[in-house]
C-alpha cells in the first residue's frame, strides 16, 4: 500500500505529471495548484470547480500537509516565529518579519547545517538532513494562509511579499529541493513573487551559484564576513573549498542574469575579530579588485552561549559602516528584529539530531582551523564533502 503523496512536493510541472499518472488531463494541475497555493486549500472537498471524480481520486491518494507546528512565538515588534517538527527529533524555524511596506518570510532549507560557521547557532548544531521541496514551500504555504486569516486580509491581498532563504541551513547545499520551491514562489499561479523579492542567501557554494544563475536567477545574498581568506577560512569553513577570488568571480558572473544589479554582501560584526577600520579598508580593496557591484549589509552579531564570540559595540559598527560608505560602497546596518523571541539571524536553533558531531568538534577547537582529514564531519564542515553524499 503506497503512502499518500504530498502535493506540496510538486511544482506545477510535477503536479501535471502526477495528474497524468492519475489518468487526468495535465491542465487540471493548474487548477489544483491554484487551489493549493493561491487559496490555501488543504482539503480536496473544498475545490469546488474540480470534477468530483478527480476530487475522489485525490482524496484516496494524496494529501496537502506541512510539517506539524510545534509552537508559535510573537514578538512585541510583530515578528512571529514558528517551530516546525521535522521528525526524528529535529525541528526547524520560520520567521515572519512585518514592515510598513512589506512582509518578509525567512525560510529554512535544512535541519541544521553542515557548513559550521563559527558565529551561527545552526552551524553549531551540526547537520541532520535536507528539507524536501514540500517542507520548504510548506513554510510559505502555512505562513501565508495562516497570516491572511489572522490579519484578516481582504481577498487577494498577500501577507508575504518577500521571501529570504536565510533561516536554518545552506540553501545551495540542498539545491535539488530548493529550485522547485523557488519556482513555486515565482509561479503566477502560485505565490507570484518577482525574482527581485526572493533572495537566496549563501555562504558561498560556488558551483551552485553558477547553476542558480542558469536555472532560476533570483536575488542573491552572499555571506562574506571577512576580507581575507585566512580569516574567512576560520569563520566560514567552506571558504577553504571556494576561496574569495573564486566566490567573487562567481558573483560577477551571476550579475549578468540577476534580477538586481548588485549582490548583497552580508557581514556579521564580531567584536575584535572582523570589525576594525583596517579590515573595512581591506574589504573596500577586495571589492574594488573583484569589480563586483554590491551592497553591504552589516549584521550585528546575535550572540549565543556556545559561540565564545561577542557583538561589536554600536560605535564600532558605525565606524566600520562609515569607512565603507566613505570608500564609495553602499552599506547599511541590519535592524535586529524579534530579539525578545530569539528570532534574529543566526539564533534560529530549532533542534537538530546532529549526524556530524559538530558540537564536539566546535567545543574541542574553538576558533581554530580543522585539519583532520579522516572524519566525515570535518570534511563536510570544511566543504570538502557534500552532505548528500554522506546521508544514510
Ligand atoms: N546559510 C546561508 C543562509 C542562512 S544564514 C548563509 O549563511 O548565508 C542567514 C544569515 O545569517 C547569514 O548571512 C549568516 O551569516 C547570518 N548569521 C548567522 N549567524 C548569525 C549570528 N549569530 N548573528 C548574526 N547573523 C548571523
Ligand atoms: Fe550554515 Fe549559514 Fe549558519 Fe553558516 S551561517 S552555519 S552556512 S546556516
XYZ file of C-alpha atoms and ligand atoms in Angstrom:
426
model
C 0.000 0.000 0.000
C 1.557 3.287 -1.119
C 1.665 6.196 1.303
C -0.370 9.224 0.216
C 1.539 11.668 -1.980
C 2.004 15.142 -0.511
C 1.045 17.596 -3.249
C 3.174 20.343 -1.670
C 6.163 18.446 -3.064
C 5.230 19.332 -6.657
C 5.786 22.444 -8.699
C 3.227 22.904 -11.488
C 5.118 20.674 -13.884
C 5.396 17.948 -11.232
C 1.716 18.247 -10.446
C 0.883 17.902 -14.152
C 2.878 14.664 -14.287
C 1.044 13.433 -11.187
C -2.327 14.251 -12.773
C -1.305 12.314 -15.853
C -0.463 9.304 -13.723
C -3.995 9.501 -12.353
C -5.326 9.445 -15.920
C -6.276 13.125 -15.788
C -5.542 15.928 -18.241
C -2.411 17.911 -17.451
C -4.265 21.252 -17.376
C -6.108 20.099 -14.255
C -2.814 20.617 -12.482
C -3.072 24.387 -12.849
C -6.498 24.417 -11.219
C -5.276 22.194 -8.450
C -2.109 24.241 -7.973
C -4.141 27.437 -7.633
C -6.403 25.880 -5.048
C -3.441 24.770 -3.017
C -1.127 27.751 -3.244
C -3.357 30.729 -4.002
C -6.317 29.749 -1.872
C -4.590 27.680 0.765
C -6.947 24.710 0.413
C -5.914 21.686 2.437
C -8.965 19.541 1.624
C -9.965 18.293 -1.809
C -13.646 18.674 -0.946
C -13.145 22.477 -0.907
C -12.058 22.525 -4.540
C -15.494 23.207 -5.907
C -14.629 23.640 -9.590
C -12.684 20.366 -9.844
C -14.587 17.389 -11.232
C -15.991 15.266 -8.409
C -14.316 12.201 -9.896
C -10.906 13.867 -9.642
C -11.557 15.043 -6.103
C -12.455 11.483 -5.134
C -9.327 10.094 -6.732
C -7.159 12.662 -4.984
C -8.783 12.069 -1.623
C -7.657 8.460 -1.733
C -4.100 9.040 -2.868
C -2.892 12.495 -1.987
C -2.652 14.932 0.911
C -1.707 18.572 1.363
C 0.300 18.678 4.554
C 3.063 20.717 6.161
C 5.372 19.654 8.938
C 3.411 19.882 12.201
C 3.707 23.227 14.002
C 5.202 22.730 17.448
C 4.975 26.300 18.652
C 4.451 29.904 17.698
C 6.017 32.929 19.350
C 5.074 36.522 18.638
C 7.479 39.361 19.373
C 6.416 42.775 20.645
C 7.630 44.187 17.288
C 5.229 41.999 15.279
C 7.789 39.365 14.292
C 6.382 35.838 14.506
C 8.457 32.682 14.763
C 7.152 29.170 14.174
C 8.875 25.975 15.154
C 8.061 23.024 12.881
C 8.575 19.365 13.677
C 10.889 17.896 11.044
C 10.671 14.406 12.568
C 13.230 12.161 14.277
C 13.914 14.761 16.960
C 14.582 17.612 14.509
C 12.828 20.960 14.457
C 13.251 23.918 12.151
C 12.207 27.549 12.376
C 10.453 30.040 10.116
C 10.194 33.764 10.848
C 7.742 36.391 9.601
C 9.004 39.964 9.721
C 6.364 42.645 9.054
C 7.413 46.096 7.915
C 5.360 49.096 6.780
C 5.541 48.299 3.099
C 6.226 44.579 3.049
C 6.006 41.259 4.847
C 9.113 39.095 4.694
C 9.259 35.390 5.423
C 12.599 33.904 6.425
C 12.575 30.234 5.410
C 14.767 27.294 6.471
C 16.245 24.884 3.941
C 17.831 22.206 6.132
C 17.568 20.721 9.618
C 20.907 22.016 10.867
C 23.725 22.995 8.567
C 26.936 21.283 7.563
C 28.916 24.444 6.858
C 29.562 25.036 10.543
C 30.173 28.787 10.658
C 31.664 29.875 13.986
C 29.147 32.598 14.680
C 25.989 30.677 13.774
C 23.847 28.767 16.188
C 22.541 26.479 13.443
C 26.108 25.733 12.370
C 26.997 24.770 15.942
C 24.247 22.191 15.981
C 25.597 20.255 13.039
C 23.643 18.772 10.196
C 20.781 16.336 10.231
C 19.037 16.384 6.870
C 17.878 18.342 3.875
C 14.305 19.547 3.866
C 12.192 18.375 0.927
C 10.613 20.763 -1.588
C 7.283 20.322 0.189
C 8.820 21.128 3.549
C 10.440 24.273 2.152
C 7.364 25.588 0.314
C 5.148 24.328 3.149
C 6.643 27.041 5.387
C 5.396 29.686 2.937
C 2.078 27.922 2.329
C 1.393 27.723 6.049
C 2.561 31.249 6.921
C 0.789 32.956 4.002
C -2.595 31.380 4.609
C -2.365 31.491 8.378
C -1.456 35.192 8.289
C -4.201 36.092 5.808
C -6.729 34.795 8.299
C -5.027 36.113 11.367
C -4.563 39.603 9.911
C -7.998 39.437 8.347
C -6.666 40.474 4.960
C -9.112 41.237 2.162
C -9.486 38.556 -0.549
C -6.497 38.561 -2.878
C -4.177 40.553 -0.602
C -0.927 38.833 0.199
C 0.568 38.700 3.656
C 4.027 37.780 2.409
C 5.589 39.965 -0.261
C 9.218 38.870 0.103
C 10.997 35.619 0.846
C 14.548 35.268 2.108
C 16.236 31.873 2.287
C 18.022 32.945 5.464
C 16.641 30.549 8.040
C 18.382 27.379 9.124
C 20.611 25.664 6.616
C 22.626 26.357 3.493
C 20.090 26.503 0.648
C 22.687 25.835 -2.038
C 23.630 22.563 -0.348
C 20.039 21.471 -0.878
C 19.771 22.599 -4.465
C 17.543 19.857 -5.887
C 14.784 20.557 -3.359
C 15.300 24.305 -3.368
C 14.777 25.025 -7.061
C 11.223 23.635 -7.431
C 10.287 25.500 -4.241
C 11.659 28.743 -5.701
C 9.761 28.065 -8.915
C 6.529 27.771 -6.928
C 7.238 31.086 -5.193
C 7.628 32.785 -8.591
C 4.770 30.982 -10.371
C 1.896 33.337 -11.205
C -0.493 30.520 -10.368
C 1.309 30.118 -7.038
C 2.682 32.998 -4.969
C 3.540 35.252 -7.932
C 6.586 36.818 -6.281
C 9.022 38.615 -8.549
C 12.599 37.364 -8.764
C 13.720 40.558 -7.041
C 11.659 39.694 -3.992
C 13.011 36.205 -3.480
C 16.523 36.127 -2.064
C 18.787 33.121 -1.729
C 21.473 33.657 0.880
C 24.581 31.508 0.643
C 27.843 31.058 2.449
C 29.404 30.626 -0.996
C 28.778 27.285 -2.721
C 30.353 28.450 -5.970
C 29.211 25.705 -8.407
C 25.641 26.065 -7.199
C 25.750 29.855 -7.583
C 26.611 29.103 -11.213
C 23.716 26.669 -11.540
C 21.244 29.020 -9.929
C 22.329 31.681 -12.420
C 21.417 29.357 -15.262
C 18.299 27.790 -13.757
C 16.484 30.493 -11.824
C 18.416 33.670 -11.067
C 16.693 35.215 -8.075
C 18.236 37.909 -5.856
C 21.482 36.723 -4.296
C 22.976 37.466 -0.887
C 26.449 36.176 -0.091
C 27.631 35.832 3.479
C 31.108 37.329 3.330
C 32.110 38.087 6.938
C 35.832 38.541 6.278
C 38.101 40.458 3.903
C 40.820 37.797 3.682
C 40.924 34.063 3.020
C 42.845 33.452 6.236
C 40.076 34.877 8.412
C 37.220 33.586 6.258
C 38.669 30.054 6.365
C 38.212 30.164 10.091
C 34.787 31.802 10.245
C 33.166 30.097 7.246
C 34.946 26.757 6.741
C 33.505 26.408 3.228
C 35.955 29.124 2.186
C 38.724 26.519 2.134
C 36.958 24.855 -0.735
C 35.760 28.010 -2.506
C 38.102 30.878 -1.629
C 37.264 34.550 -2.010
C 38.659 35.045 -5.518
C 36.500 32.219 -6.888
C 33.480 33.322 -4.903
C 33.708 36.904 -6.121
C 34.233 35.780 -9.715
C 31.030 33.734 -9.492
C 29.211 36.785 -8.054
C 30.315 38.809 -11.055
C 29.122 36.112 -13.421
C 25.804 35.860 -11.578
C 25.201 39.553 -12.045
C 24.708 39.173 -15.819
C 21.447 37.383 -15.106
C 20.489 38.635 -11.650
C 17.206 40.491 -11.204
C 19.020 43.220 -9.284
C 22.198 44.930 -10.390
C 24.054 44.196 -7.183
C 24.890 41.321 -4.863
C 24.144 41.817 -1.181
C 27.156 41.009 0.973
C 26.217 40.086 4.495
C 28.815 40.787 7.121
C 28.300 39.685 10.704
C 30.073 42.125 13.038
C 32.196 40.234 15.563
C 33.968 42.150 18.288
C 37.728 42.207 17.762
C 37.538 39.572 15.001
C 36.466 41.240 11.745
C 35.385 44.750 12.741
C 38.430 47.042 12.578
C 38.764 50.071 10.298
C 41.739 48.359 8.666
C 39.504 45.365 7.830
C 36.867 47.684 6.371
C 39.576 49.152 4.119
C 40.671 45.634 3.140
C 37.075 44.923 2.188
C 36.980 48.022 0.008
C 40.154 46.891 -1.722
C 38.753 43.373 -2.191
C 35.547 44.658 -3.723
C 37.422 47.100 -5.970
C 39.747 44.326 -7.201
C 36.863 41.990 -7.971
C 34.684 44.642 -9.587
C 31.508 43.121 -8.069
C 28.680 45.619 -7.848
C 27.444 45.152 -4.291
C 25.723 46.442 -1.203
C 26.918 45.603 2.271
C 24.511 44.622 4.962
C 26.252 44.715 8.333
C 24.572 42.358 10.789
C 25.208 42.975 14.468
C 26.215 39.539 15.780
C 23.434 37.844 17.710
C 25.225 36.055 20.484
C 24.502 32.575 21.754
C 26.325 30.955 24.645
C 28.465 28.356 22.856
C 29.991 30.725 20.315
C 32.517 32.394 22.586
C 32.119 35.493 20.384
C 30.838 38.972 21.163
C 28.799 41.527 19.260
C 30.778 44.535 18.084
C 29.885 47.650 20.075
C 27.495 50.008 18.256
C 30.180 52.687 17.848
C 32.435 50.128 16.138
C 29.652 49.092 13.754
C 29.027 52.747 12.920
C 32.732 53.464 12.361
C 33.059 50.394 10.111
C 29.955 51.466 8.200
C 31.424 54.922 7.635
C 34.705 53.557 6.276
C 32.748 51.519 3.728
C 30.472 54.407 2.814
C 33.329 56.865 2.502
C 35.033 54.344 0.249
C 32.046 54.617 -2.094
C 30.290 51.369 -1.193
C 26.592 51.279 -0.309
C 26.271 49.852 3.185
C 23.554 49.594 5.808
C 23.218 48.066 9.244
C 20.520 45.446 9.557
C 17.885 46.260 12.108
C 17.548 43.412 14.536
C 14.007 42.104 14.759
C 12.338 39.630 17.063
C 15.061 39.969 19.704
C 12.729 39.043 22.533
C 11.869 35.695 20.915
C 15.376 34.794 19.654
C 14.186 35.119 16.074
C 17.155 37.105 14.824
C 19.668 35.942 12.242
C 21.803 33.094 13.408
C 19.791 32.478 16.540
C 17.455 30.030 14.893
C 18.224 26.980 16.874
C 15.315 24.659 16.294
C 16.524 21.297 17.391
C 18.806 19.067 15.437
C 19.821 15.463 15.906
C 23.315 16.081 14.677
C 24.821 13.409 12.490
C 28.108 15.200 12.098
C 29.258 15.565 15.678
C 29.581 19.305 15.224
C 29.095 20.129 18.889
C 32.061 18.073 19.979
C 34.157 19.431 17.146
C 33.436 23.040 17.957
C 33.976 22.535 21.676
C 37.310 20.884 21.035
C 38.657 23.547 18.762
C 37.123 26.966 19.119
C 38.398 29.468 16.527
C 40.981 27.135 15.065
C 41.325 25.598 11.646
C 40.298 21.955 11.363
C 42.995 19.883 9.760
C 41.971 16.305 10.487
C 41.061 14.638 7.242
C 39.563 11.313 8.233
C 36.399 12.480 9.928
C 33.457 12.881 7.565
C 32.081 15.614 9.790
C 35.215 17.637 9.366
C 35.101 17.076 5.638
C 31.584 18.412 5.498
C 32.361 21.387 7.670
C 35.330 22.215 5.512
C 33.119 21.936 2.480
C 35.065 19.034 1.034
C 32.088 16.677 1.059
C 28.516 17.184 0.112
C 26.067 16.448 2.902
C 24.018 14.448 0.409
C 26.939 12.151 -0.206
C 27.066 11.217 3.435
C 23.357 10.764 4.032
C 22.295 7.380 5.146
N 23.350 29.506 5.076
C 23.027 30.734 4.478
C 21.672 31.258 4.882
C 21.279 31.124 6.308
S 22.181 32.108 7.464
C 24.109 31.748 4.701
O 24.990 31.516 5.502
O 24.065 32.784 4.032
C 21.482 33.729 7.158
C 22.391 34.883 7.570
O 22.517 34.967 8.992
C 23.807 34.738 7.036
O 24.267 35.937 6.483
C 24.575 34.423 8.276
O 25.900 34.766 8.136
C 23.860 35.237 9.320
N 24.141 34.793 10.680
C 24.398 33.545 11.096
N 24.600 33.527 12.423
C 24.482 34.791 12.852
C 24.548 35.402 14.136
N 24.772 34.684 15.233
N 24.363 36.726 14.215
C 24.087 37.450 13.105
N 23.993 36.929 11.881
C 24.188 35.614 11.736
Fe 25.080 27.314 7.763
Fe 24.557 29.847 7.037
Fe 24.781 29.166 9.626
Fe 26.957 29.190 8.079
S 25.673 30.948 8.627
S 26.386 27.569 9.540
S 26.102 28.469 6.164
S 23.214 28.469 8.238
